[in-house]
Coordinates of C-alpha atoms in Angstrom, one line a residue:
M1246 CA 124.5 78.6 97.0
S1247 CA 121.9 79.9 99.6
V1248 CA 121.5 80.8 103.0
Q1249 CA 119.1 80.3 105.6
Q1250 CA 117.0 83.1 106.8
I1251 CA 115.3 83.1 110.4
S1252 CA 111.9 85.3 110.5
V1253 CA 110.5 85.9 113.7
F1254 CA 107.1 87.1 114.1
V1255 CA 107.2 89.9 117.2
Q1256 CA 105.1 92.4 119.0
S1257 CA 105.9 95.8 117.8
K1258 CA 106.8 96.8 121.5
P1259 CA 110.0 98.0 123.1
G1260 CA 112.5 95.4 124.0
H1261 CA 111.0 92.7 121.8
L1262 CA 113.8 93.0 119.2
L1263 CA 116.6 93.2 122.0
R1264 CA 115.4 90.1 123.8
I1265 CA 115.8 88.2 120.4
L1266 CA 119.3 89.9 120.0
E1267 CA 120.5 89.0 123.4
A1268 CA 119.4 85.6 123.0
F1269 CA 121.5 85.2 120.1
E1270 CA 124.4 87.0 122.0
S1271 CA 124.3 84.7 124.9
S1272 CA 124.2 81.5 122.5
H1273 CA 127.4 82.9 120.2
V1274 CA 125.0 83.2 117.2
S1275 CA 126.5 86.2 115.2
V1276 CA 123.8 88.4 113.2
R1277 CA 125.0 88.9 109.7
G1278 CA 122.3 91.0 108.7
Y1279 CA 118.6 91.7 109.4
C1280 CA 115.4 93.5 108.5
A1281 CA 112.4 94.7 110.6
S1282 CA 109.4 95.7 109.2
D1283 CA 106.1 96.2 111.0
T1284 CA 102.3 95.7 110.2
G1285 CA 101.2 97.9 113.3
D1286 CA 101.2 96.1 116.8
Y1287 CA 103.0 93.2 115.1
G1288 CA 106.1 92.9 112.9
I1289 CA 108.3 90.5 111.2
V1290 CA 112.3 90.5 111.8
R1291 CA 114.2 88.5 109.3
F1292 CA 117.9 87.7 110.3
I1293 CA 120.8 86.1 108.7
V1294 CA 123.1 84.7 111.0
D1295 CA 126.1 82.5 111.3
D1296 CA 124.8 79.2 112.5
P1297 CA 121.0 79.4 111.7
V1298 CA 120.5 75.9 113.4
R1299 CA 121.6 77.2 116.6
G1300 CA 120.0 80.5 116.2
L1301 CA 116.6 78.8 115.3
A1302 CA 117.1 76.6 118.3
V1303 CA 117.6 79.5 120.7
L1304 CA 114.3 81.2 119.3
Q1305 CA 112.3 78.2 119.5
E1306 CA 113.4 77.5 123.2
Q1307 CA 112.1 81.1 123.9
G1308 CA 108.8 80.0 122.5
A1309 CA 109.3 82.6 119.4
A1310 CA 106.9 82.1 116.6
V1311 CA 109.8 81.5 114.0
A1312 CA 110.1 80.1 110.4
T1313 CA 113.0 79.7 107.9
A1314 CA 113.5 80.5 104.5
E1315 CA 116.0 79.8 101.7
V1316 CA 117.3 83.0 100.1
L1317 CA 120.1 83.8 97.5
C1318 CA 122.9 85.8 99.1
V1319 CA 124.8 87.8 96.5
K1320 CA 128.2 89.8 96.9
L1321 CA 128.1 93.4 95.0
Q1322 CA 130.9 95.4 93.8
D1323 CA 131.0 98.3 95.8
R1324 CA 130.0 100.7 92.8
P1325 CA 127.1 102.5 91.4
G1326 CA 124.5 100.2 89.7
E1327 CA 125.5 96.8 91.0
L1328 CA 122.1 96.3 92.3
A1329 CA 120.5 97.6 89.5
R1330 CA 122.4 95.2 87.4
V1331 CA 121.7 92.0 89.4
T1332 CA 117.9 92.7 89.6
S1333 CA 117.7 93.2 85.8
V1334 CA 118.6 89.8 85.4
F1335 CA 115.9 88.5 87.2
A1336 CA 113.4 91.2 85.5
E1337 CA 114.4 90.2 82.2
K1338 CA 113.6 86.2 83.1
G1339 CA 110.3 87.4 84.9
I1340 CA 111.6 86.6 88.2
N1341 CA 110.3 88.5 91.2
V1342 CA 112.4 89.9 94.0
T1343 CA 109.7 89.7 96.9
Y1344 CA 112.2 91.3 99.4
S1345 CA 115.9 92.2 99.8
Y1346 CA 118.0 93.8 102.5
S1347 CA 121.6 94.1 102.8
L1348 CA 124.1 92.5 105.1
I1349 CA 127.8 93.2 106.0
S1350 CA 129.2 95.5 103.7
T1351 CA 127.7 95.0 100.0
Y1352 CA 126.3 91.2 100.9
I1353 CA 122.8 91.1 99.8
A1354 CA 120.0 88.8 100.6
L1355 CA 117.2 88.3 97.8
K1356 CA 114.2 86.7 98.6
V1357 CA 113.2 85.0 95.3
D1358 CA 110.6 82.2 94.3
D1359 CA 113.3 79.9 92.9
V1360 CA 116.6 80.3 94.5
A1361 CA 118.4 77.5 92.6
H1362 CA 117.2 78.9 89.1
A1363 CA 118.1 82.5 90.3
K1364 CA 121.6 81.3 91.3
E1365 CA 121.8 79.7 87.5
L1366 CA 120.7 82.8 85.8
L1367 CA 123.7 84.9 87.9
A1368 CA 126.3 82.0 87.1
D1369 CA 127.4 83.9 84.0
T1370 CA 127.7 87.2 85.4
A1371 CA 130.4 88.8 87.6
V1372 CA 128.2 88.3 90.6
E1373 CA 129.5 86.1 93.3
T1374 CA 127.0 84.1 95.3
V1375 CA 127.5 83.4 99.0
S1376 CA 127.3 80.3 101.0
Q1377 CA 126.2 79.8 104.9
A1378 CA 129.9 78.7 105.5
D1379 CA 131.1 81.8 103.7
L1380 CA 128.9 84.1 106.2
A1381 CA 130.1 82.1 109.0
A1382 CA 134.0 82.4 108.3
L1383 CA 133.6 86.3 107.8
D1384 CA 135.7 88.4 110.4
C1385 CA 133.6 91.4 110.8
E1386 CA 135.9 92.9 113.7

């Protein structure tokens, strides 16, 4: 299982992130997780949302510079060492985690080169992978 991540290229100025979030809200797109990083005058904001097709369309309508990527999403047990355990599976097999960030609770998105292979490596562990439908079905209130 994998989920779609939406990346948005934004100017690092007040209100730019807010415009994206307000566009999601007005279109009833729920943000399940995000990560913002900057490179000075510009930045990249990565989003995991409940409806990536609608989320992408909203941003494209605004003329935003956007891209999508498939990421692996796993649900970790809320205990020390869980993230280390998952990343050790990849490290032992030479898989690089390019970046990661947390989502709701202990849901973690991991950008890896080969999502399907990474998922296979976790199949025999106690790590649960999460689908886009799983994220959409969450009641976070």
